[in-house]
mmCIF file of C-alpha atoms in Angstrom:
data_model
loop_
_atom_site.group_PDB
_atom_site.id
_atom_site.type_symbol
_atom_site.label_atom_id
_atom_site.label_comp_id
_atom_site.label_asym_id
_atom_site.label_seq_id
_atom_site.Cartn_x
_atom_site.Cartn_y
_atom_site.Cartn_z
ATOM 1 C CA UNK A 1 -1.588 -23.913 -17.339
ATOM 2 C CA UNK A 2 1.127 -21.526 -18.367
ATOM 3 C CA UNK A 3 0.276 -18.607 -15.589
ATOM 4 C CA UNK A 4 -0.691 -21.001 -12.968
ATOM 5 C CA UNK A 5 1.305 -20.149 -9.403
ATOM 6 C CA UNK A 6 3.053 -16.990 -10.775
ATOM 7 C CA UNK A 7 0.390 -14.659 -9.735
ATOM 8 C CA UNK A 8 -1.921 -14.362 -7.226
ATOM 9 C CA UNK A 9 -5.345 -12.645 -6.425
ATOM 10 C CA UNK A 10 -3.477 -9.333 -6.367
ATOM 11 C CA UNK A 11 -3.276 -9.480 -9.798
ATOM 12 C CA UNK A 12 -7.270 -9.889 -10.148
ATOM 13 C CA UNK A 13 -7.757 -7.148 -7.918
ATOM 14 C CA UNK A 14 -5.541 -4.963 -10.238
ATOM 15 C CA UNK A 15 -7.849 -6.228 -13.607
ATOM 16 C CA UNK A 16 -10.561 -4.703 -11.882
ATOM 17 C CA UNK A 17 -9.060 -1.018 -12.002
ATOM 18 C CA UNK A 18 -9.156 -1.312 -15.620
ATOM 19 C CA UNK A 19 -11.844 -0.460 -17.848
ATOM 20 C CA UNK A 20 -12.681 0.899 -21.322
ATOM 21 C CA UNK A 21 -11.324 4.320 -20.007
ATOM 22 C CA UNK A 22 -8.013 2.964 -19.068
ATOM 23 C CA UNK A 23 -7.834 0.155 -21.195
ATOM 24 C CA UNK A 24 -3.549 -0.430 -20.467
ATOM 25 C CA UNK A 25 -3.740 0.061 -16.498
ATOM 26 C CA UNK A 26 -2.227 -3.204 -15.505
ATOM 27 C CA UNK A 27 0.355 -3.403 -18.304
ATOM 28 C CA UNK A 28 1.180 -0.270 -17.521
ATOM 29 C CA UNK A 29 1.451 -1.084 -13.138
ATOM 30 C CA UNK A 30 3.559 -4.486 -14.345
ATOM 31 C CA UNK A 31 5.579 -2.779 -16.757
ATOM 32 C CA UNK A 32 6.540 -0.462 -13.594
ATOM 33 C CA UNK A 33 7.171 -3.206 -11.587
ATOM 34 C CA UNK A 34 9.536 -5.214 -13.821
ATOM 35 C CA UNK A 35 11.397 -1.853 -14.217
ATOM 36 C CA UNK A 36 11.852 -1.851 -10.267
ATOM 37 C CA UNK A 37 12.987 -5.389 -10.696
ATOM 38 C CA UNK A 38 15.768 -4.659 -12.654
ATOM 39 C CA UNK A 39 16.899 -1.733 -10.997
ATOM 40 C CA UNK A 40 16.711 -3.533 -7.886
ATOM 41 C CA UNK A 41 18.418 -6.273 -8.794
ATOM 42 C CA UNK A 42 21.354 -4.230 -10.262
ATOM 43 C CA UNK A 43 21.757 -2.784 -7.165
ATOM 44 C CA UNK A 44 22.022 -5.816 -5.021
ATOM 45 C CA UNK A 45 24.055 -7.343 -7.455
ATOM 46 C CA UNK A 46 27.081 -4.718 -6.814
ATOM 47 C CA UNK A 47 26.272 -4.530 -3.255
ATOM 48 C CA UNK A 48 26.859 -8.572 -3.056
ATOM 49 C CA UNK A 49 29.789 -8.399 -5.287
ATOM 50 C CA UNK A 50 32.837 -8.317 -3.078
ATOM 51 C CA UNK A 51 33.011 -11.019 -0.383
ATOM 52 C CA UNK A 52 34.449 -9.125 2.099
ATOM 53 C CA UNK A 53 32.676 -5.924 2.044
ATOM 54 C CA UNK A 54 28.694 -6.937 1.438
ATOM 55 C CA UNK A 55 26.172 -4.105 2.129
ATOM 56 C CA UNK A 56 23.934 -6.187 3.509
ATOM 57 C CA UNK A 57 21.737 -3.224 4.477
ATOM 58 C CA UNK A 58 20.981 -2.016 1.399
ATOM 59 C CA UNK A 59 20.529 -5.475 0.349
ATOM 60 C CA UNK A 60 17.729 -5.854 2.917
ATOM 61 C CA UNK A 61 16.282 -2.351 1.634
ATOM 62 C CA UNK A 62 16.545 -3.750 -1.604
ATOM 63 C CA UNK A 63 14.850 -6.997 -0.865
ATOM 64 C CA UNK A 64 12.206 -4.799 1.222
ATOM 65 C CA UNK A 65 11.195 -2.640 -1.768
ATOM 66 C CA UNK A 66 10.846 -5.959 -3.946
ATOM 67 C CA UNK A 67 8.596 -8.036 -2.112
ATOM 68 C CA UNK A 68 6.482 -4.974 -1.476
ATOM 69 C CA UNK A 69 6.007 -4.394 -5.366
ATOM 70 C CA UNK A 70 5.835 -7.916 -6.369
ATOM 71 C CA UNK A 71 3.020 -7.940 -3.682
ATOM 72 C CA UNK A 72 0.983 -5.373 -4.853
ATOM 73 C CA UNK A 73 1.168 -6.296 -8.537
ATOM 74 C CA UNK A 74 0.497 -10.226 -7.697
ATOM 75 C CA UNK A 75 3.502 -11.522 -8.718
ATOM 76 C CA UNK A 76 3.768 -14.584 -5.721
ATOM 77 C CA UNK A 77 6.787 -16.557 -7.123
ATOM 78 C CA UNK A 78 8.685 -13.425 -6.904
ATOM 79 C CA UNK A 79 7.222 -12.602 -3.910
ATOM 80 C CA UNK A 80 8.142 -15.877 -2.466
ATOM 81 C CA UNK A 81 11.694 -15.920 -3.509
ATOM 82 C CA UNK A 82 11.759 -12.631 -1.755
ATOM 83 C CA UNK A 83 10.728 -14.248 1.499
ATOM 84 C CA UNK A 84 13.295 -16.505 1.790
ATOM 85 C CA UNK A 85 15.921 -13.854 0.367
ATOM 86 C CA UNK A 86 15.583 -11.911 3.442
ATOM 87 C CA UNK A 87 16.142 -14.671 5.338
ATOM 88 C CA UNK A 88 19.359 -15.209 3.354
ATOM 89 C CA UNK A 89 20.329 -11.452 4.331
ATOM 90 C CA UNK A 90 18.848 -11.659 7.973
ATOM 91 C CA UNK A 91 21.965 -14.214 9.099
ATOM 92 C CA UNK A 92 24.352 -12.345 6.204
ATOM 93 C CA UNK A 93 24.330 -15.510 4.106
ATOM 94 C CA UNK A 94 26.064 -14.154 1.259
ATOM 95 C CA UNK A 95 26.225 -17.750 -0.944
ATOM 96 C CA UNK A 96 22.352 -17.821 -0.375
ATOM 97 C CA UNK A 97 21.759 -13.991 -0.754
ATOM 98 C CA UNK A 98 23.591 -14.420 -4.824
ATOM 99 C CA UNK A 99 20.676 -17.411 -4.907
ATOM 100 C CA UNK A 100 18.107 -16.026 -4.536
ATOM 101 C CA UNK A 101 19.092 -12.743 -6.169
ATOM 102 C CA UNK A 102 19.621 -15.612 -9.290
ATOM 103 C CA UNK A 103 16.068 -16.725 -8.819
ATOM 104 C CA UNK A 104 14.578 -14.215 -8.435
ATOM 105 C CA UNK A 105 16.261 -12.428 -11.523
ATOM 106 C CA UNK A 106 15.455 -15.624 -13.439
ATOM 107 C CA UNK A 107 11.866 -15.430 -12.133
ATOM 108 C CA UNK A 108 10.764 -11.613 -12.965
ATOM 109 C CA UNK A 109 12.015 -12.185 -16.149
ATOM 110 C CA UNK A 110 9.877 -15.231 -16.788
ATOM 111 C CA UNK A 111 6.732 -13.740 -15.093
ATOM 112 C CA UNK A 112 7.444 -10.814 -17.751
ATOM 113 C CA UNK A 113 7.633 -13.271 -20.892
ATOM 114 C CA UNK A 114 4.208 -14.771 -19.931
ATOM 115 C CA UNK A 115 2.356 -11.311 -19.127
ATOM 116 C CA UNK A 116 3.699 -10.122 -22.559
ATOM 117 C CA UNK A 117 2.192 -13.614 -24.070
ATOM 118 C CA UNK A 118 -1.454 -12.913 -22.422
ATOM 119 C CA UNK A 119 -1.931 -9.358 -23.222
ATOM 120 C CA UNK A 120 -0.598 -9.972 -26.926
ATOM 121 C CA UNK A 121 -3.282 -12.759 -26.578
ATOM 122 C CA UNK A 122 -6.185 -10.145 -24.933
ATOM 123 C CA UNK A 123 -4.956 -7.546 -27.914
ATOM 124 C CA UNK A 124 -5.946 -10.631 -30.500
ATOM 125 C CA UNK A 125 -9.251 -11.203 -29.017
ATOM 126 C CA UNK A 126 -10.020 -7.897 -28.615
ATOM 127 C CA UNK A 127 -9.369 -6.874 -32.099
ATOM 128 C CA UNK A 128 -11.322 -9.977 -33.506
ATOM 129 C CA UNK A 129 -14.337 -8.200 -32.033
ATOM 130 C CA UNK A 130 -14.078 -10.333 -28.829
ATOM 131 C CA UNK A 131 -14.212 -9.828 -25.142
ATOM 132 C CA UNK A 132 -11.803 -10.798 -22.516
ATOM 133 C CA UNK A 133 -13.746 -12.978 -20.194
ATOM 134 C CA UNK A 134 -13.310 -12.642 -16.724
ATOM 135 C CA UNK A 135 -11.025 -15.558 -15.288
ATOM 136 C CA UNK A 136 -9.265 -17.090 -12.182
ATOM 137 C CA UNK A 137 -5.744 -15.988 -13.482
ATOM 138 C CA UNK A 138 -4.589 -19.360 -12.186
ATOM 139 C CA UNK A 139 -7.098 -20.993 -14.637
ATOM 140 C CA UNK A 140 -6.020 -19.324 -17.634
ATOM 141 C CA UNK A 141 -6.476 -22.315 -20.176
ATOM 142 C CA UNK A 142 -9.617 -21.066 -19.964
ATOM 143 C CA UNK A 143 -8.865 -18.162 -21.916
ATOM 144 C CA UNK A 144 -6.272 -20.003 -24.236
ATOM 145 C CA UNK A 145 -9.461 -22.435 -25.169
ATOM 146 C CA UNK A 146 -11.761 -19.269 -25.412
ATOM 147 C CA UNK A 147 -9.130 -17.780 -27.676
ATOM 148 C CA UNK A 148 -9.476 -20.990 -30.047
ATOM 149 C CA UNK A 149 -13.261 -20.576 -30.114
ATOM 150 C CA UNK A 150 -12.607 -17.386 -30.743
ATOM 151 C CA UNK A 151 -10.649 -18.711 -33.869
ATOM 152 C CA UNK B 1 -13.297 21.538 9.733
ATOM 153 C CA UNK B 2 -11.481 19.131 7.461
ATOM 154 C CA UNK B 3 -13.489 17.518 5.559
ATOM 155 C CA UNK B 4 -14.768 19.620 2.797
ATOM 156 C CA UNK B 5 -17.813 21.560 2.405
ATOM 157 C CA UNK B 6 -20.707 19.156 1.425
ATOM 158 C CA UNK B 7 -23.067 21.563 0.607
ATOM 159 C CA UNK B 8 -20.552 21.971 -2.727
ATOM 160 C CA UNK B 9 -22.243 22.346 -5.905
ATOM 161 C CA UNK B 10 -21.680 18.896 -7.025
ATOM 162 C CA UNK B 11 -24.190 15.941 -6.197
ATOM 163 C CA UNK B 12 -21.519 13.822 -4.547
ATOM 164 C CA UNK B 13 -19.130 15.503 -2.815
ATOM 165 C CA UNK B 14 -15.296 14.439 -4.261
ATOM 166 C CA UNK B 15 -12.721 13.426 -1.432
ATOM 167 C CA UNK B 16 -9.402 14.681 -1.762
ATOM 168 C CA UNK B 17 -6.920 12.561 -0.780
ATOM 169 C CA UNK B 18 -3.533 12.807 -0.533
ATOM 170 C CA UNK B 19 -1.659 9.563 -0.754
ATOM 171 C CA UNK B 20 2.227 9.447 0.460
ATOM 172 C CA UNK B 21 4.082 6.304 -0.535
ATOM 173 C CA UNK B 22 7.498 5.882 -1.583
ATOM 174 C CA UNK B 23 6.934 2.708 -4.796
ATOM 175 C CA UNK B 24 6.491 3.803 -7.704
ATOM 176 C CA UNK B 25 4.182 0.855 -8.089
ATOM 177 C CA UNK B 26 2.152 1.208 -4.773
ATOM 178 C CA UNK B 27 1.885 4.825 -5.745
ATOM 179 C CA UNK B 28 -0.089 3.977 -9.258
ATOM 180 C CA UNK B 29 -1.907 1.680 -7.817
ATOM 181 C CA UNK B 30 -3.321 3.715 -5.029
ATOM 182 C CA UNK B 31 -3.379 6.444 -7.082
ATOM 183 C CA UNK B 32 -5.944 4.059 -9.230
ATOM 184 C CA UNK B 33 -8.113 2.895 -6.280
ATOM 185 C CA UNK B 34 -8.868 6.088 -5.318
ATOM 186 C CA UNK B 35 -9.878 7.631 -9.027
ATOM 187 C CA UNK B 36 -12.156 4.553 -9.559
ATOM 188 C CA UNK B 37 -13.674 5.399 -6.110
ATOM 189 C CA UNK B 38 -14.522 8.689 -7.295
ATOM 190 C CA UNK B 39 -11.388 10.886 -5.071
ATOM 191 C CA UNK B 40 -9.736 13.511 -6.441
ATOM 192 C CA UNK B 41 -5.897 12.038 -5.647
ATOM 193 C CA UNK B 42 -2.459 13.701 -5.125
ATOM 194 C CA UNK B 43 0.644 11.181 -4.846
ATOM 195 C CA UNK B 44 3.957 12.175 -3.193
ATOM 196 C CA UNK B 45 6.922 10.483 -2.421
ATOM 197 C CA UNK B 46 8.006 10.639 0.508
ATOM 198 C CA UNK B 47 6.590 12.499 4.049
ATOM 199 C CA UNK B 48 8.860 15.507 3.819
ATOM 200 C CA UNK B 49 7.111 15.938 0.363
ATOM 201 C CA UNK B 50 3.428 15.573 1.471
ATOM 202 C CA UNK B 51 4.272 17.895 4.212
ATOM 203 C CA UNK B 52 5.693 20.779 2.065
ATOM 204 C CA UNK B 53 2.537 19.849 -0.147
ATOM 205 C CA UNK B 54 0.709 20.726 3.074
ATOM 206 C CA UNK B 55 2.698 23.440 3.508
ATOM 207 C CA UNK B 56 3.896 21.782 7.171
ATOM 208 C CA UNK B 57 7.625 21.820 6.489
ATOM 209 C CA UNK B 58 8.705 25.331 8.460
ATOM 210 C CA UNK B 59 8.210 27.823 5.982
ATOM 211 C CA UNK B 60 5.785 29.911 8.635
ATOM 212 C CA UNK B 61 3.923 31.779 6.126
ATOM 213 C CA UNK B 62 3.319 29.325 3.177
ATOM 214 C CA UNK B 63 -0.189 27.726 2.819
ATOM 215 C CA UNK B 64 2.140 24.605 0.785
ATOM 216 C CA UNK B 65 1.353 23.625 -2.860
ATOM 217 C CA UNK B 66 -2.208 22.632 -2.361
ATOM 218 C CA UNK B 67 -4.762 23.597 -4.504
ATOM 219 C CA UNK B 68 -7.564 21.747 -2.588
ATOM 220 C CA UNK B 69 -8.418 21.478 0.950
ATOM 221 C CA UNK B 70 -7.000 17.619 1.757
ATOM 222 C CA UNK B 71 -10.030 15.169 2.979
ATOM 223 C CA UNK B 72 -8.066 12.474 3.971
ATOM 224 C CA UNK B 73 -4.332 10.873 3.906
ATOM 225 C CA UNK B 74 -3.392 7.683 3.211
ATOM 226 C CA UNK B 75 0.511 6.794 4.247
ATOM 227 C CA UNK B 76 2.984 4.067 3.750
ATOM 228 C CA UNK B 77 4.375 3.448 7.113
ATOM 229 C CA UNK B 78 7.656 2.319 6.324
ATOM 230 C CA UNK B 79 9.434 4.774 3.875
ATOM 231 C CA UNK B 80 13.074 6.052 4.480
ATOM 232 C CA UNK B 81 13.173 9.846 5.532
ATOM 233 C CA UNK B 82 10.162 10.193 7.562
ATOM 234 C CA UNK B 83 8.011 7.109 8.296
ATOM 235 C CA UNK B 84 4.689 7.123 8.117
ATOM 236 C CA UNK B 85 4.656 7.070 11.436
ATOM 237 C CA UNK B 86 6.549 10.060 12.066
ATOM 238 C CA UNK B 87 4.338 12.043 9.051
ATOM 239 C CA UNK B 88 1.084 11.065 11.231
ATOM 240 C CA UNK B 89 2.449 12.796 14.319
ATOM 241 C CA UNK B 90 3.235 15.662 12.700
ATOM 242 C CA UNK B 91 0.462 15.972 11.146
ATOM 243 C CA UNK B 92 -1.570 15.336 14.188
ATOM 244 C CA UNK B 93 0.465 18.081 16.532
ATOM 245 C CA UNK B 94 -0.099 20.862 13.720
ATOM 246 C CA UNK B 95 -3.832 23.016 14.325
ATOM 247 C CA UNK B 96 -4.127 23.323 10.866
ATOM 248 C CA UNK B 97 -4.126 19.876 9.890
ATOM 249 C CA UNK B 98 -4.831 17.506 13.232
ATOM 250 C CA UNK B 99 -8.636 16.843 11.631
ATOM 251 C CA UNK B 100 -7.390 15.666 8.274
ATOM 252 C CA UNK B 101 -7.926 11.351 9.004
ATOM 253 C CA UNK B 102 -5.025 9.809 8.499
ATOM 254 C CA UNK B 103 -4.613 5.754 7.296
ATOM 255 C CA UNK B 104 -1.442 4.066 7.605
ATOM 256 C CA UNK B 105 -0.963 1.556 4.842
ATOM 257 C CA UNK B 106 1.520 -1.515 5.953
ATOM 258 C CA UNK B 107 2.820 -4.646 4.754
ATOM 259 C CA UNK B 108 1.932 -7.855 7.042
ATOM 260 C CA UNK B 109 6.042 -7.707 8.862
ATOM 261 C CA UNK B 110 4.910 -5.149 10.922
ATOM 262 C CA UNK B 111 4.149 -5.695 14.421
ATOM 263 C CA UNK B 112 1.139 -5.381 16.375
ATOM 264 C CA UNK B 113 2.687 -2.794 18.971
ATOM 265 C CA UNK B 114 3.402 -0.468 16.172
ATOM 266 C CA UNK B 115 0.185 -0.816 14.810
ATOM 267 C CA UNK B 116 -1.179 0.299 18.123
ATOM 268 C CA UNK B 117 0.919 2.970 18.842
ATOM 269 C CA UNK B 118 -0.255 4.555 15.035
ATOM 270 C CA UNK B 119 -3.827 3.989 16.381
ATOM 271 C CA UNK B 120 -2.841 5.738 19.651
ATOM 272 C CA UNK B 121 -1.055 8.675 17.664
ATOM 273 C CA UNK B 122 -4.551 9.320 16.121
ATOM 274 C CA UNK B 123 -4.142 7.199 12.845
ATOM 275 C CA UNK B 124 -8.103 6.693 11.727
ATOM 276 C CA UNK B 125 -7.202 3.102 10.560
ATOM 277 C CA UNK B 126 -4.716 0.709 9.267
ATOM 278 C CA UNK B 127 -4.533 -0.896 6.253
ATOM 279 C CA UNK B 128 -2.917 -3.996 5.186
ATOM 280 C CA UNK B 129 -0.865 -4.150 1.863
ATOM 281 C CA UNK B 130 -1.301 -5.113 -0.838
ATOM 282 C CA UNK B 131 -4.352 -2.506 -0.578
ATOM 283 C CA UNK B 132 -7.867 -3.633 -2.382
ATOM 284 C CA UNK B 133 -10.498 -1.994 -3.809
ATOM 285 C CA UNK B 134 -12.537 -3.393 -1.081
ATOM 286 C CA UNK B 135 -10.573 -1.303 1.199
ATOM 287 C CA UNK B 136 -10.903 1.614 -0.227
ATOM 288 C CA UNK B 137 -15.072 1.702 -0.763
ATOM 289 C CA UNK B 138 -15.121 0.892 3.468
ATOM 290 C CA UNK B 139 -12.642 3.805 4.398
ATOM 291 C CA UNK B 140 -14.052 5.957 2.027
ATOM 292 C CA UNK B 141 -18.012 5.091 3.078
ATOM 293 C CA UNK B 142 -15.922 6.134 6.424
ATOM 294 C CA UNK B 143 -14.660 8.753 6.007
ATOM 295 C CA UNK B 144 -17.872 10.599 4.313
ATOM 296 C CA UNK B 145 -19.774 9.239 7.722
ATOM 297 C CA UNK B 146 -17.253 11.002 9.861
ATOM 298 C CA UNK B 147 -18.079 14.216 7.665
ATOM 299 C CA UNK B 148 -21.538 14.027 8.355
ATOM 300 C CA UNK B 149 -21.406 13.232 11.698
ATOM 301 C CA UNK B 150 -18.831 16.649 12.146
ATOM 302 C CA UNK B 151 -21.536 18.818 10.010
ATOM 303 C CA UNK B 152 -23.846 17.209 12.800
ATOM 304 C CA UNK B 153 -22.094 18.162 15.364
ATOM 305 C CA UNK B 154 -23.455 21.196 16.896
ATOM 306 C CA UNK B 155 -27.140 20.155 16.025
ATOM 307 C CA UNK B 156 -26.529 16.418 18.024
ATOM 308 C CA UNK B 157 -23.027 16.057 20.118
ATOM 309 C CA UNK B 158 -24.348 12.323 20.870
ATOM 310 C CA UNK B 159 -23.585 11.580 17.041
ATOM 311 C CA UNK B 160 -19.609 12.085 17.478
ATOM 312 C CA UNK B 161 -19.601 9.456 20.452
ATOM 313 C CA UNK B 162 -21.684 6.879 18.602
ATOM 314 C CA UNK B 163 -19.847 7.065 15.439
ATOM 315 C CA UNK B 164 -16.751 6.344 17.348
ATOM 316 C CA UNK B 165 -17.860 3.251 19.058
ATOM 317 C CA UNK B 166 -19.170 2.356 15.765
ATOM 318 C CA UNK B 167 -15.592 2.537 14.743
ATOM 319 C CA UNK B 168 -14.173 0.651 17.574
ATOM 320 C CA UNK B 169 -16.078 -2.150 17.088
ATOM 321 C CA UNK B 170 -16.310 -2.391 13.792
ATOM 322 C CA UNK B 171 -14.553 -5.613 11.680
ATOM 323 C CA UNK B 172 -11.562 -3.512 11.259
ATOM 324 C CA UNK B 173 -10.852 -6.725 8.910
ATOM 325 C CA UNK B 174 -7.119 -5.307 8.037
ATOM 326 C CA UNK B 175 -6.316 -4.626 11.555
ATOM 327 C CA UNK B 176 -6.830 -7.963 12.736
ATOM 328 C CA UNK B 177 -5.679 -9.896 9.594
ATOM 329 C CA UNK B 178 -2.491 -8.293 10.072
ATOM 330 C CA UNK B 179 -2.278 -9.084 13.869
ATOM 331 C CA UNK B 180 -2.859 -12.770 13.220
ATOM 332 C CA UNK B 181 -0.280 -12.953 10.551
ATOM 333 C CA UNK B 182 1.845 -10.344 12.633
ATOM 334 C CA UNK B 183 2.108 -13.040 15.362
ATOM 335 C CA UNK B 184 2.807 -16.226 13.370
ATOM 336 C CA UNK B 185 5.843 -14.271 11.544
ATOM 337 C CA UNK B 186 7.111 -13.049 14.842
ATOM 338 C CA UNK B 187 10.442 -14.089 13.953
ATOM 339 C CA UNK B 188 11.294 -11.254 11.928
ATOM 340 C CA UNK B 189 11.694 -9.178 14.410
ATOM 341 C CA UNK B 190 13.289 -5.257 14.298
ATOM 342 C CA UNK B 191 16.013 -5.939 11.824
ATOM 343 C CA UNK B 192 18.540 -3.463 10.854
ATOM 344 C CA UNK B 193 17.175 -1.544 8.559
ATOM 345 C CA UNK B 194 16.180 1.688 8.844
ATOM 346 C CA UNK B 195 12.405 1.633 8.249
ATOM 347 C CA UNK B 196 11.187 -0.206 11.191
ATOM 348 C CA UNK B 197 11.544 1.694 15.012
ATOM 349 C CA UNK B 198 12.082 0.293 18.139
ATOM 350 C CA UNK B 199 9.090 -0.107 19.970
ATOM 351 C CA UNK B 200 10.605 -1.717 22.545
ATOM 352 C CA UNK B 201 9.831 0.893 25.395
ATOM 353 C CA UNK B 202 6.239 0.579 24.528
ATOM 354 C CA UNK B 203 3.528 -1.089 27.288
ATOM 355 C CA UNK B 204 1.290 -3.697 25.713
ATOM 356 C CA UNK B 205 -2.129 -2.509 26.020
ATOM 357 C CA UNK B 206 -5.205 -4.450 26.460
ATOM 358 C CA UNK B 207 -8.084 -3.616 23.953
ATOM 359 C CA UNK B 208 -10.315 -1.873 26.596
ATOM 360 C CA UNK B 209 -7.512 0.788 27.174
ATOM 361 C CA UNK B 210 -6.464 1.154 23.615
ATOM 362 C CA UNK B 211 -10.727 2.072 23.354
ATOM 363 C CA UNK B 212 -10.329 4.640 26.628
ATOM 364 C CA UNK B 213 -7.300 6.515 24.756
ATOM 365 C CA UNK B 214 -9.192 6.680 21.468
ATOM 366 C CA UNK B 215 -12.155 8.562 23.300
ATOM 367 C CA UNK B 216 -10.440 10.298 25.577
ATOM 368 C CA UNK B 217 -8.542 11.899 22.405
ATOM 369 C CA UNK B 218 -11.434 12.790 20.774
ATOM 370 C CA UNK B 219 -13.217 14.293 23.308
ATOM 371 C CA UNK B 220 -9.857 16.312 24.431
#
């Protein structure tokens, strides 16, 4: 179950905007998102690096702007690192703020590494003359075994 | 009249809809959900630049970038610069523009009174991020019913009053999702940043009021 708990039904919603027409919509909305990600995180990064002068703020802003994308895209461990991030910046817990901001580094870039993995998988089927069956995302050994069928 | 001319030479008439949000992401996305339900879309950034796309930001004599009468906006509420919030009023106190439904879009931290006060301001409806395709279908079949019922308008004046009790009372199923999940994450309450307002001066209305101020607004 390699996807299983990293996205939600967000993400489902998003396959659904896709068609023949606009066959790279959703790698195109995560690609966007991971971009945010890393800008984001950048930015929190310096504005948690000295101890004594934390910007918690624009840490909060930060953390605001990254559960909001990782929402909309589906992405819920991000999302849920997110939630207890802001918690972490709500009582100025810098220790727990460079966490999180660890996690949920570690966990976009994960989340990234599997997406790549499916749609390199979709591109195979699709090019053996397949089609991409419509799945629960969190019951994605479905697809891996229709991929084998597929041969 | 705001909503555009339906006797247009195409078969279905094409909303235009201008969507203000300040994520990139949110911005695609919405920008998607509204092409797939058949709107023409325009995205901004940020309020100050959907109202010089309106043409609302001072310049006296501009008629703004537009190139299409606007059907409907759709808003983030909490942006830096001018909230969502603050875009709807202004919208709402210019001549030019106060018919042009608005939606506020939110995430589920924000808190009932603010979600009334939008409604109070004259926001059409509120919806709850992140924002489905589901959503979009109901406030566009919306929408297109308002239309018809303002094209109706001289012919029946009862239309106009039913439509809006049909509103009222109808599931609303963002508005009260977010209420419910509003109240059971109650503890993040107005932090420091700069996107939520203090609502703090604001009375807590009962339902029956909040209905009296929507009617008494539209039939001002």
């Amino acid at each position: 179950m390699f996807l299983k708990g990293f996205l939600d039904n967000q993400f489902s919603e998003l396959r659904k905007l896709q068609d023949e027409g606009t066959p790279d919509f959703v790698a195109e909305v995560v690609s966007l998102f991971f971009d945010d990600c890393a800008k984001l995180i950048n930015n929190m990064s310096t504005s948690l690096e000295r101890p004594e002068n934390v910007d918690f703020k624009q840490v909060d802003s930060g953390v605001h702007q990254l559960k909001g994308s990782s929402s909309s895209v589906g992405a819920r461990r991000v999302k849920n690192v997110c939630i207890s991030f802001k918690e972490c910046c709500d009582v100025q817990n810098r220790e727990g703020c460079l966490r999180c901001l660890q996690q949920v580094d570690y966990e976009y870039k994960m989340l990234k590494t599997k997406l790549q993995d499916l749609f390199n998988l979709e591109q195979q089927i699709l090019q053996a003359g397949g089609t991409i069956p419509q799945v629960d995302i969190n019951e994605t050994d479905t697809l891996l075994n229709f991929a084998n069928v597929q041969g | 009249m705001a909503v555009r001319d339906l006797s247009s030479s195409s078969s279905s008439p094409e909303l235009h809809v201008l969507a203000v949000d300040d994520s990139f992401v949110d911005r695609k996305v919405i920008e998607r959900l509204l092409r797939i339900s058949s709107c023409k879309v325009t995205t901004v950034e940020s309020g100050t630049r959907a109202l010089q796309y309106l043409g609302l930001d001072g310049d006296k004599g501009s008629s703004g970038l537009k190139d299409l009468k606007v059907n409907l906006i759709v808003t983030d509420y909490s942006m830096p610069g001018l909230t969502g919030y603050e875009l709807l009023k202004k919208i709402k106190e210019s001549s030019a523009f106060r018919e042009i439904p608005v939606v506020i879009m939110s995430s589920e931290n924000i808190q009932p009174r603010i979600q009334h006060r939008c409604m109070t301001e004259g926001a059409e409806d509120f919806l709850l991020k992140p924002v489905k395709l589901a959503d979009v279908k109901r406030l566009k079949e919306l929408i297109m019913r308002s239309g018809q019922a303002e094209e109706g308008k001289t012919k029946n004046p009862c239309t106009k009053r039913i439509l809006q009790d049909d509103i009222d009372s109808s599931p609303s199923s963002s508005s009260s999702s977010s209420s419910s999940s509003s109240s059971s994450s109650s503890s993040s309450s107005s932090s420091s940043s700069s996107y939520h307002d203090d609502v703090s001066s604001l009375d807590d209305d009962t339902p029956s009021s909040k209905r009296m101020k929507l009617e008494s607004r539209v039939h001002d």
